[in-house]
Coordinates of C-alpha atoms in Angstrom, one line a residue:
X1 CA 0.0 0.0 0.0
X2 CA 1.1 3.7 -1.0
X3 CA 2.6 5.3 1.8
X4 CA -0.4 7.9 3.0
X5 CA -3.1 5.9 1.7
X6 CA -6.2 5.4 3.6
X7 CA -8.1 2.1 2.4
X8 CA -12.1 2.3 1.6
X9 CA -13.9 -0.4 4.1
X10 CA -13.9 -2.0 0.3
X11 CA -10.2 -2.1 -0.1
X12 CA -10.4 -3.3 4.0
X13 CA -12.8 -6.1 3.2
X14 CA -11.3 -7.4 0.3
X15 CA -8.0 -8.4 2.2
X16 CA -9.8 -9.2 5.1
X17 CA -11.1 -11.9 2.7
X18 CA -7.9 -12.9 1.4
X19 CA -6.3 -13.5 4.6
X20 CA -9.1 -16.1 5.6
X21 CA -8.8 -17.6 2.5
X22 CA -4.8 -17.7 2.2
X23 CA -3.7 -17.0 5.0
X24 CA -1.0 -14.7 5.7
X25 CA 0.6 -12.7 2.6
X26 CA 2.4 -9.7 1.7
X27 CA -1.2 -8.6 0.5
X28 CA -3.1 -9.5 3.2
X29 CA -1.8 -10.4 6.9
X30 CA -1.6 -10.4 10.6
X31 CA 0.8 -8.8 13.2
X32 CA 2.1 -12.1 13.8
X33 CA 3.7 -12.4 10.4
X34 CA 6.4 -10.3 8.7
X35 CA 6.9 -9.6 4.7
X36 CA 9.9 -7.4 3.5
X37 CA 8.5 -4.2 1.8
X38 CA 6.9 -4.7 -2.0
X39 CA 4.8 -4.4 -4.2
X40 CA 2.1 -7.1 -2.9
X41 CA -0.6 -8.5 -5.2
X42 CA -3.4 -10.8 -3.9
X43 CA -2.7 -14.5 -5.0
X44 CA -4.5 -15.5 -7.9
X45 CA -4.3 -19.5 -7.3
X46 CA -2.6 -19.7 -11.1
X47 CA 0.7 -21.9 -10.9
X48 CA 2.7 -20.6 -13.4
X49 CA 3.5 -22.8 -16.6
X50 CA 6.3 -24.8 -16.0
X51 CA 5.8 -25.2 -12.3
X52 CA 2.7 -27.0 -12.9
X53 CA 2.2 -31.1 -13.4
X54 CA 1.6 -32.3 -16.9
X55 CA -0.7 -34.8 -17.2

């Protein structure tokens, strides 16, 4: 997040979401976890090609 920027309840929601649904991330997480500064993105749950399994 931009330093100075105030999140909507939207923006607050959203990640609020993520983190019960992923678990901590550099997008969304808890005081309990720490991520080096970033530019964090919410996971998309797309493995990237290569990484995958080929069936």
């Amino acid at each position: 997040m931009p330093s100075g920027h105030r999140p909507t309840v939207a923006e607050a929601e959203a990640r609020i979401l993520h983190l019960r649904a992923n678990g901590p991330t550099p997008y969304a997480f808890t005081l309990r976890t720490s991520f080096p500064p970033g530019a964090a993105q919410p996971l998309t749950g797309e493995v990237p090609e290569g990484l995958g399994c080929s069936a």
